[in-house]
Amino acid sequence: MNFRLLSKRLLFLLMVVWAASTITFFIPRISPKNPVRERFAELARTGGFSPEDLEVIVADYSQRFGLDKPLLQQYGDYMWGILRFDLGISLNKFPKTVMQLIYESLPWTIGLVFITTILSFILGNWLGALAAWPRSPDWLKNIATSFVLFQGVPPVLLGILLIFFIGFKLKLLPLGGAYSIGTVPDQSIGFFLDVLRHQLLPGIALVLGSVGGWVISMRGMGVTIQGEDYVTFAEHKGLGPRVIFRDYYLRNALLPQITGLALALGNLVTSAIVVEGIFALPGLGTMLNSAIRSNDFSVIYGIVLFITIGIATLMVIVEFLYPLLDPRIRHQ
Amino acid sequence: MSSVTLSNTAIRQPNKVTLFFRYLRRNPSLTFGLLIMLFLVIFTVHGLLTINTKDAYPLAVRPKMPPSFQYPLGTDFFGRDLYAAMVIGMWQTAVIGVFAGALGTIIGTIFGFISAYFGGFIDAAITSICQILIPIPAFLIQVIIAGSIDKRSVTILTMAWVVLLLAWMGPTLVIRAQVLSMKERQFVSVAKLSGMTSLGIIFKEILPNLLPFIAAAFIAQVFQAVFASFYLAIVGLGPVREPLLGNTIWSAQTQGAFFNGWWWWPIGPAVAMILILGSLALINMGMDEMANPRIRRSE
Amino acid sequence: QDLPDVPRNQTLILGWDLSAAVVGVTNPWALPGYTHQRGNAFLWEPLSYYGIFKSEEIPWLADSMEYTSDDFTSMEIKLNPMAKWSDGVPVTSKDVVFTFEGQMNNQTLPYHAAFNQYVESVEAVDDLTVNVTFKIPAPRFKFEVLTLKFDTGIPIVPAHALEAQEDVNAFPGGLDMPHSGPYNLVAWDLNQKIFDLREDWWAVEAGRIGVPEVKRIVMANIGGQQMDNIAQRIVNNEMDAALDMRSSVIKSIVEQNPMVTTHSGDQPPYGYLDWWPNALWMNTQLEPYNDQRVRRAMSLAINRELLDEIIYEGAGITTIYPFPLYPALQEFADSPAVKALEEELQPGLYDPEQSAALMEEAGFTMNRDGLWEKDGETVSAIIQGFEQIHSDIVPFLVEMLRNAGFDADVNFGADSYQNMADGVAGLYMFGHGASLIDPYAALELYHSRYSAQIGTSAGNNRFSRYANPEYDALLDEMAPLGADNPRFQELAAEALGIYWKEQIDIPIIQWLHRIPYNQTYWTNWPTADNPSLGENGAFWAHTGMLVVTNLKAAQ
Amino acid sequence: MKPVLKVVDLEVSYYTDAGRAKALDRVNLELNAGEKIGLVGESGSGKSTMALAMMRMIKPPGRIEHGQVIVDGNDLTSLSDEQMLKARLSQIAYIPQGAMNSLNPVTRIGAQMIDAIKAHSPNMPKDKMRARSLKALESVELKPEVFRMYAHELSGGMKQRVCIAIGILLEPKVIIADEPTSALDVVTQRQVMETINKVQAEIGAAVILIGHDMGLMAQSMDKVAVMYAGRLVEVSTVKEMFTAPKHPYSQALIRSLPKLDVRGVFQGIPGLAPSLLRLPSGCAFHPRCQEAMDKCKTLRPENQVLASGSRVTCHLYGEGA
Amino acid sequence: MANLLEFKNVSKIYKRGKTETVALDNLSLTLKDDEPTILTVAGESGSGKTTLAMLLLGFIEPSLGQIYYQGKDISLLSGSERMSFRKEVQAVFQDPFAVFNPFYTVEHLLEVPIKRFKLAKSRAETRDKMAEALTAVGLQPDEIFGRFPHQLSGGQRQRINIARALVLRPKILVADEPVSMVDASLRANILETLRTLQRNYGVSIVYITHDLTTAFHIASSIMVLYRGSVMEAGGVEQVIKYPQHPYTQLLVDSIPWPDLNRRWGQTDLEPSEDSVIGQGCKFYARCPKAMEVCRSRPPLFQLEPYQTASCFLYQEKPKLESEQLSKTLPV
Ligand SMILES: Nc1ncnc2c1ncn2[C@@H]1O[C@H](COP(=O)(O)OP(=O)(O)OP(=O)(O)O)[C@@H](O)[C@H]1O
Ligand SMILES: Nc1ncnc2c1ncn2[C@@H]1O[C@H](COP(=O)(O)OP(=O)(O)OP(=O)(O)O)[C@@H](O)[C@H]1O
Ligand SMILES: [Mg+2]
Ligand SMILES: [Mg+2]
């Protein structure tokens, strides 16, 4: 039905992919550094390579990675690869491909980031709505506002503090790792709970750090909606505050928030990159971090691209789902 | 027609200052945010006037001293006076934040105006560029860029530039949306009828009304900039020697400060970071209220 | 996956960064993805190991490995007849020849250069005997290349598994690749690697070692975690050992959990000497580092005593040598010739005034910021380093240099290594990963052979680009000589004298590994009091397998 | 006949930055069942405030200071909040000013009607609620399909009628309609007014129609109440109002109306409405009143019933005059 | 007798995606220089009234046809001509609040045109001019100066708006629903001001409204639009008292006169359906008297010298070319 829209959105997606990949392609090439060389120089640190050989090896690998071809051809190959979901080969973890590496670490990040995004969406919007709702008691509004303060705390910092207080001092939750050392991953409930326990602190750090954003925007939205005539009319109808809150106020205020979901996810991914590290969770973030630190450029660009495409795709999906939630848009 | 004296000439609106304070009372988040900010500014300015800059760098004082009268925030493993380090760190954070924030906002405002006011192809181009760039996580690109520049030339200002690079799309879209709605307002039509030129209308009619939005965008930008600089510091891409708050927190971490019982080392800058970002978030929320008249509490 | 349950008291848990590991890559030739550091050392064995703290060779796959000529130009290797790969195939001279020829012919392998330089040919005499012929005298080849210690040397790879591969560099290996080490890799993801003991390990039968008590090794990922987190997890008995700790942290660990010990027990310096003494290197071809006076002035600005006191709790860790003071080298350092030189040249002297005088002599003036300046340029003294290992010491060095007027700063960026290799102006905090048993390797780093032109890349540890014919002559004369030759000792002292006098680089600290050993479940860790085979305690080093297989269950 | 609605001394103030604004000043009104009264007055004179006060829907900074609203013998001002919720719509219903935005855009019309019924009789079976809603739609002459539609699928007039349908769902005794037609064009306006009249006749409720279009009042109301600066200055039958208005303000208002027979004559009311913050002393209208006397400046006139049945608040009438 | 303003077969079509809205359909209209008049443009919501105003002010361009000002196509005016066009064609808008820039005090509204059109030489003169105009609309200047828009009442604001037009002494004033947001008692005042403008200052006024009662009182001629087309036009008294087109009849019938003797009419109120036949009479779907012939577009028929209707009920009357429309509008 919406063929035009669909094709337009797909075009948008392609444009995003194109822009992101172009940026990731050209930035390192504008810079005077040679990623392959840098990587091998780094490797030489652990011993063995001689300088004479280094250049030979670099040349050899440059060929493997196609870096000896003319720039435009490289660019073309790169683009063509991306369209086939081929993000190239890791420099550091050769012979693994970037896609393989992403698949290995993705589950952890998806688990963490998706759950925290949803949680912070629910919590933040709930608090924001309550903060704007004139009937809610002052203490509740103050709590909601104090969450805004938390928004000012970078999740890593929260993570550090949480580890210190809850992990070190109170010994309530594990200090790190994705699951208890030595357990063998399986499908059991026990394992699932173990994973959950380990995700709790990083999850809290991410949720606390991102709730405030939702509180702010939801509060703004909420005050706007509350001034709408249909809310007033609902009161005139004699509806109880609960029903009004739920069906008239929350529902309407929430809708525009949903469009922000995909972008919020993007922000959380950023936070997760740093947070995963301090909790020793082997997700995309940790992968990216180690890539950054080991000059594994192809992995860095691969992950950046992957995340970007993920976010853009989610944005498009949200856009397509949105009409299902908002009848006004459906109509157009 | 007879003109009877208006009885409401007699009504005196309370003066602006009173009104401002009353407004602050109604907008606690703004008030709270401004108060914290004011405190931080006083702290920094007072600090800058009293400290010895050298004390903010290693080997200046006796290391690993807990807070005392002489060193109100203690000293760290490297022998920095943490009070001096905090003052300098706040100052540098402010420089990055304000620089990136201001430029981002200015660029955003200019693009937003151009886009909305001239419409057509330019608008389509600017908005699509923004929309295409927005899903790209800025931080990741910043990492790539920061990783690609020659580290010897990384200073506080380069850091601000890196932060700025992907920071202008947000304001652009916000300002564009506002100008678009503003543009449809009748006073713009009237200004045209009064012989005003496009530029005149932009600067004299529309811009002043967007000040709250621009201010809100600015605050949001500063927030983003401070945040980004913190993250870049953590992944080791900042000017490491400088006592930027992020650097101090991170170096405390890498020296195991908590574990070794030197809690005062990371706590100070962490609290400062929380206060800076928290007050910005609160001000942002308060500004939101000003920018959105529906939310504005009735007067 | 079905793994048998192994009780905790038979399981060894090691904390290590696996996030950077390449899951499934076990083939030592799969480069650059392979590393022995993340547990793969439990799979691969060499011809022999070296127990550094006992200065003893530990024969392993080879029963013996002897130079068969006085001028070190040929060698005979005799393999242990019981050695077997994990798939039952015996380890034979075919594997040794395959390994050696692979290194000779495959230029992407790390020891290609060494083989290329020295090895003429390799020949299997029979199933258990291999003869190696060298192009030139290679007195140190056996030790440097064929013996595993710390992070250097090569393991023997299974010819029958690799022959079949089209591109040996691109073959990951996987969990099932035949190997000769005691453990099978049974599970591997980004969180952990699990190794289970192989009951049919040849070395037990061959009498090399007793039956290992560690039935299972779990290597748990701690990548990215802050050191104090890891420390806390050790204190909580979550792990039996982990990466080496910063000196301030290890002290707290030992204090908080009495079951945790270190190489030096509960006394500073809490660690053992690594082979990697760090210096401030500089590109001696570049202004102003091409001026000996500037180099010396910088050295005079470094207060080593203060460093010892602040960072290392007073343990004397700073150094004036470009090599680690292992027993043999300590002997060299204590020799009268070296002592006399030290007395004369004062390489460890801290004297700001003399430093300033030298700078003025070199034509520098102090500018308003208190920095030395010449032709409007300050001394670009950005120290390139590595955050994880240098973040405690480099900030101090920066400040000491700054206080003496050098425009110092620090770069811990991902590009710091390349800046060193490229010889970008500045200072490089880096180790001398060279000498272990005699000073030759360390001194050879400054041979003009490695004095790469500016603009080309200097290889590992050859950042100085130093050139001095007099010095070269000494080194050339030393090269074919064994270390026990008195002439060698004489020449070495002379070369060290030039190194000090010329201040080719500024040696700063001995490198220590401070590894916490948790004795709650496992005892018999290699320590100063209990040197075991003389191997170092790092489970991630090539000798890690020896550490693990020698552990004794505590309960 | 017993009045179905009695407003007694109702007083409402808004507390603003510039001071306290008395938006409703001791207003009294009585209405019989089936009676339709128009409430007119300048913008800001307090018409909506009065409606909201009757619904007990004044929100801060406003406050009901005083007075009673008695519907069918029940004093609404003495009810608990819970009871008041029940009273809304079932006793007294309000049809809002901006029907354009008075319907929830994301739920179906039907759901919004059922909501309202459920709030008052939670135990009523679903199909009965549905039947009742459909009946209400039918009485405002909307097709049953509207039940399943969304607000944005309806035209302005239809939306306004949906609001009316909701207003009569529970057959309240009193219906207050606040400018239900001012956003509509004449044709639709007429349709809506006819609908109101029709349903009012069906359920026999009393109607208060707020507006400032005297034409509309003339066409469909029984009585007109004129409000000025928070006070009801005159309440008369339509006939009385258009033929012989009593209060000088009413007179001026009527004079200012356009007439079909004499073209091109305008007569505005001189001066401006006073600010509620600073009301003129005495009678609030005196500065604009052509018949103002000395005592008008100082003495606040009281409400009185004239022989004609009109209630007026003016010194021209009563003992002193 | 120069034509001050001339619409020549002007159409405006809005395209949004695939849907096209004909907001104004082939309108021709002339306003003469020497005969200031008040012309009412009436019609229900969406009939194209505002579109007409916007076209006239040059804010939007016609999709078809031309608009001439003093004989020149307004889209081709030179710089100075444009300046005088801007000055001479002015408007008063519906919402008296929205026309003020909330950032400035109200005199900004008057000051800007004086400055831009260089109507005064000094600050003092500017102020005098402003005061004069304000007084002319019955406001006391010193009460107005220095205030922000929200500090004034709607009536005051609307009158300042008119004062603005006065300052400029335009030749044409477009008043787009200037009183719809104002309550009954103020309405009279404002309309009176407008009429004074026309009478005393010779300004032609295009009065746009859907309120036929006020139109009846203020205007001399009227044009009834429905979906962009002229349904009926002529002298205001003639058209409102004796409407001929069924649509006009419906409108007039629906006026709630504040007059007890004149009750609302009985014309059936068909709900408006969107089923317009592309080529037919636009009112076809709602017309109680629709005939087969109405499936084609009716031309204008001249009923009286000052009355014309576009309806086949009068097909025996002489046809009137659409260009001739202005002839039936009395001054
Ligand atoms: N929330 C409020 N805060 C302060 N003052 C208010 C508030 N609501 C209304 N008022 C004031 O109360 C007075 C009466 O307002 P009300 O809305 O009842 O007038 P109205 O007669 O309905 O006007 P209109 O015809 O414009 O709807 C006005 O002066 C208004 O400014
Ligand atoms: N910018 C636009 N884009 C698309 N369609 C438009 C635009 N402006 C007006 N229209 C359409 O043109 C038609 C005429 O609109 P116009 O605003 O001229 O009507 P109007 O008579 O002024 O109505 P109202 O009485 O509601 O002000 C309407 O159907 C409207 O939806
Ligand atoms: Mg009202
Ligand atoms: Mg209009």
mmCIF file of N, CA, C and O in Angstrom, chain C residues 250-291:
data_model
loop_
_atom_site.group_PDB
_atom_site.id
_atom_site.type_symbol
_atom_site.label_atom_id
_atom_site.label_comp_id
_atom_site.label_asym_id
_atom_site.label_seq_id
_atom_site.Cartn_x
_atom_site.Cartn_y
_atom_site.Cartn_z
ATOM 1 N N ILE C 250 48.869 -4.081 44.405
ATOM 2 C CA ILE C 250 49.208 -5.420 44.874
ATOM 3 C C ILE C 250 49.415 -5.428 46.376
ATOM 4 O O ILE C 250 49.048 -6.372 47.056
ATOM 5 N N LYS C 251 49.924 -4.339 46.888
ATOM 6 C CA LYS C 251 50.125 -4.249 48.327
ATOM 7 C C LYS C 251 48.779 -4.374 49.045
ATOM 8 O O LYS C 251 48.634 -5.130 49.996
ATOM 9 N N SER C 252 47.775 -3.653 48.541
ATOM 10 C CA SER C 252 46.459 -3.726 49.157
ATOM 11 C C SER C 252 45.872 -5.127 49.048
ATOM 12 O O SER C 252 45.202 -5.595 49.961
ATOM 13 N N ILE C 253 46.117 -5.795 47.925
ATOM 14 C CA ILE C 253 45.566 -7.141 47.768
ATOM 15 C C ILE C 253 46.138 -8.053 48.851
ATOM 16 O O ILE C 253 45.402 -8.738 49.555
ATOM 17 N N VAL C 254 47.440 -8.027 48.969
ATOM 18 C CA VAL C 254 48.087 -8.912 49.925
ATOM 19 C C VAL C 254 47.624 -8.596 51.339
ATOM 20 O O VAL C 254 47.415 -9.476 52.162
ATOM 21 N N GLU C 255 47.413 -7.316 51.587
ATOM 22 C CA GLU C 255 46.945 -6.936 52.916
ATOM 23 C C GLU C 255 45.520 -7.404 53.170
ATOM 24 O O GLU C 255 45.180 -7.802 54.271
ATOM 25 N N GLN C 256 44.709 -7.371 52.128
ATOM 26 C CA GLN C 256 43.301 -7.680 52.337
ATOM 27 C C GLN C 256 43.013 -9.173 52.358
ATOM 28 O O GLN C 256 42.008 -9.597 52.898
ATOM 29 N N ASN C 257 43.816 -9.958 51.698
ATOM 30 C CA ASN C 257 43.568 -11.394 51.719
ATOM 31 C C ASN C 257 44.890 -12.121 51.979
ATOM 32 O O ASN C 257 45.729 -12.243 51.097
ATOM 33 N N PRO C 258 45.049 -12.631 53.206
ATOM 34 C CA PRO C 258 46.341 -13.248 53.566
ATOM 35 C C PRO C 258 46.637 -14.498 52.743
ATOM 36 O O PRO C 258 47.791 -14.947 52.725
ATOM 37 N N MET C 259 45.643 -15.086 52.106
ATOM 38 C CA MET C 259 45.891 -16.247 51.283
ATOM 39 C C MET C 259 46.581 -15.881 49.971
ATOM 40 O O MET C 259 47.075 -16.735 49.262
ATOM 41 N N VAL C 260 46.577 -14.602 49.653
ATOM 42 C CA VAL C 260 47.198 -14.194 48.401
ATOM 43 C C VAL C 260 48.663 -13.880 48.640
ATOM 44 O O VAL C 260 49.007 -13.190 49.598
ATOM 45 N N THR C 261 49.490 -14.421 47.811
ATOM 46 C CA THR C 261 50.909 -14.144 47.959
ATOM 47 C C THR C 261 51.459 -13.671 46.623
ATOM 48 O O THR C 261 50.730 -13.605 45.633
ATOM 49 N N THR C 262 52.753 -13.327 46.613
ATOM 50 C CA THR C 262 53.359 -12.872 45.367
ATOM 51 C C THR C 262 54.742 -13.507 45.255
ATOM 52 O O THR C 262 55.164 -14.248 46.135
ATOM 53 N N HIS C 263 55.410 -13.181 44.206
ATOM 54 C CA HIS C 263 56.738 -13.716 43.996
ATOM 55 C C HIS C 263 57.642 -13.454 45.195
ATOM 56 O O HIS C 263 58.425 -14.287 45.595
ATOM 57 N N SER C 264 57.478 -12.263 45.768
ATOM 58 C CA SER C 264 58.317 -11.922 46.911
ATOM 59 C C SER C 264 57.520 -12.014 48.208
ATOM 60 O O SER C 264 57.777 -11.265 49.138
ATOM 61 N N GLY C 265 56.545 -12.900 48.234
ATOM 62 C CA GLY C 265 55.752 -13.067 49.439
ATOM 63 C C GLY C 265 54.928 -11.832 49.723
ATOM 64 O O GLY C 265 54.346 -11.246 48.813
ATOM 65 N N ASP C 266 54.907 -11.396 51.012
ATOM 66 C CA ASP C 266 54.116 -10.198 51.302
ATOM 67 C C ASP C 266 55.013 -8.988 51.466
ATOM 68 O O ASP C 266 54.690 -8.036 52.149
ATOM 69 N N GLN C 267 56.179 -9.039 50.865
ATOM 70 C CA GLN C 267 57.115 -7.913 50.953
ATOM 71 C C GLN C 267 57.261 -7.244 49.582
ATOM 72 O O GLN C 267 57.143 -7.900 48.568
ATOM 73 N N PRO C 268 57.541 -5.927 49.589
ATOM 74 C CA PRO C 268 57.842 -5.286 48.321
ATOM 75 C C PRO C 268 59.053 -5.973 47.696
ATOM 76 O O PRO C 268 59.878 -6.490 48.456
ATOM 77 N N PRO C 269 59.234 -6.003 46.432
ATOM 78 C CA PRO C 269 58.394 -5.315 45.439
ATOM 79 C C PRO C 269 57.218 -6.150 44.956
ATOM 80 O O PRO C 269 56.601 -5.781 43.968
ATOM 81 N N TYR C 270 56.908 -7.237 45.598
ATOM 82 C CA TYR C 270 55.737 -8.044 45.282
ATOM 83 C C TYR C 270 55.768 -8.656 43.889
ATOM 84 O O TYR C 270 54.745 -8.983 43.330
ATOM 85 N N GLY C 271 56.918 -8.730 43.300
ATOM 86 C CA GLY C 271 56.902 -9.273 41.942
ATOM 87 C C GLY C 271 58.261 -9.776 41.549
ATOM 88 O O GLY C 271 59.217 -9.711 42.325
ATOM 89 N N TYR C 272 58.338 -10.286 40.382
ATOM 90 C CA TYR C 272 59.611 -10.779 39.890
ATOM 91 C C TYR C 272 60.053 -9.906 38.735
ATOM 92 O O TYR C 272 59.270 -9.175 38.126
ATOM 93 N N LEU C 273 61.297 -10.004 38.475
ATOM 94 C CA LEU C 273 61.905 -9.180 37.440
ATOM 95 C C LEU C 273 61.509 -9.686 36.069
ATOM 96 O O LEU C 273 61.675 -10.858 35.762
ATOM 97 N N ASP C 274 60.971 -8.786 35.278
ATOM 98 C CA ASP C 274 60.661 -9.174 33.911
ATOM 99 C C ASP C 274 61.875 -8.867 33.041
ATOM 100 O O ASP C 274 62.845 -8.262 33.484
ATOM 101 N N TRP C 275 61.798 -9.277 31.807
ATOM 102 C CA TRP C 275 62.967 -9.132 30.925
ATOM 103 C C TRP C 275 62.958 -7.808 30.190
ATOM 104 O O TRP C 275 63.676 -7.627 29.232
ATOM 105 N N TRP C 276 62.184 -6.845 30.660
ATOM 106 C CA TRP C 276 61.828 -5.714 29.826
ATOM 107 C C TRP C 276 62.115 -4.366 30.488
ATOM 108 O O TRP C 276 61.223 -3.552 30.649
ATOM 109 N N PRO C 277 63.362 -4.129 30.920
ATOM 110 C CA PRO C 277 63.637 -2.853 31.592
ATOM 111 C C PRO C 277 63.291 -1.676 30.674
ATOM 112 O O PRO C 277 63.624 -1.690 29.489
ATOM 113 N N ASN C 278 62.617 -0.707 31.242
ATOM 114 C CA ASN C 278 62.145 0.406 30.418
ATOM 115 C C ASN C 278 63.100 1.584 30.425
ATOM 116 O O ASN C 278 63.688 1.919 31.444
ATOM 117 N N ALA C 279 63.182 2.187 29.253
ATOM 118 C CA ALA C 279 64.006 3.379 29.131
ATOM 119 C C ALA C 279 63.215 4.451 28.413
ATOM 120 O O ALA C 279 62.185 4.179 27.820
ATOM 121 N N LEU C 280 63.731 5.650 28.510
ATOM 122 C CA LEU C 280 63.212 6.689 27.634
ATOM 123 C C LEU C 280 64.090 6.660 26.387
ATOM 124 O O LEU C 280 65.253 7.046 26.411
ATOM 125 N N TRP C 281 63.491 6.179 25.306
ATOM 126 C CA TRP C 281 64.233 6.123 24.058
ATOM 127 C C TRP C 281 64.079 7.439 23.327
ATOM 128 O O TRP C 281 63.136 8.182 23.572
ATOM 129 N N MET C 282 64.980 7.678 22.425
ATOM 130 C CA MET C 282 64.785 8.848 21.557
ATOM 131 C C MET C 282 65.479 8.606 20.235
ATOM 132 O O MET C 282 66.420 7.804 20.131
ATOM 133 N N ASN C 283 64.983 9.275 19.255
ATOM 134 C CA ASN C 283 65.548 9.143 17.921
ATOM 135 C C ASN C 283 66.791 10.006 17.849
ATOM 136 O O ASN C 283 66.723 11.235 17.739
ATOM 137 N N THR C 284 67.965 9.358 17.873
ATOM 138 C CA THR C 284 69.204 10.130 17.973
ATOM 139 C C THR C 284 69.587 10.800 16.662
ATOM 140 O O THR C 284 70.636 11.430 16.553
ATOM 141 N N GLN C 285 68.757 10.627 15.650
ATOM 142 C CA GLN C 285 69.074 11.314 14.393
ATOM 143 C C GLN C 285 68.369 12.668 14.295
ATOM 144 O O GLN C 285 68.629 13.439 13.389
ATOM 145 N N LEU C 286 67.430 12.897 15.219
ATOM 146 C CA LEU C 286 66.584 14.080 15.095
ATOM 147 C C LEU C 286 67.026 15.171 16.047
ATOM 148 O O LEU C 286 67.413 14.896 17.172
ATOM 149 N N GLU C 287 66.925 16.391 15.576
ATOM 150 C CA GLU C 287 67.109 17.541 16.451
ATOM 151 C C GLU C 287 66.103 17.486 17.585
ATOM 152 O O GLU C 287 64.953 17.132 17.329
ATOM 153 N N PRO C 288 66.384 17.834 18.762
ATOM 154 C CA PRO C 288 67.708 18.113 19.312
ATOM 155 C C PRO C 288 68.306 16.862 19.942
ATOM 156 O O PRO C 288 69.313 16.953 20.612
ATOM 157 N N TYR C 289 67.663 15.716 19.675
ATOM 158 C CA TYR C 289 68.139 14.503 20.349
ATOM 159 C C TYR C 289 69.427 13.965 19.732
ATOM 160 O O TYR C 289 70.000 13.017 20.215
ATOM 161 N N ASN C 290 69.844 14.573 18.653
ATOM 162 C CA ASN C 290 71.114 14.158 18.075
ATOM 163 C C ASN C 290 72.291 14.746 18.861
ATOM 164 O O ASN C 290 73.435 14.454 18.573
ATOM 165 N N ASP C 291 71.959 15.561 19.837
ATOM 166 C CA ASP C 291 73.010 16.174 20.652
ATOM 167 C C ASP C 291 73.143 15.423 21.977
ATOM 168 O O ASP C 291 72.201 15.399 22.774
#
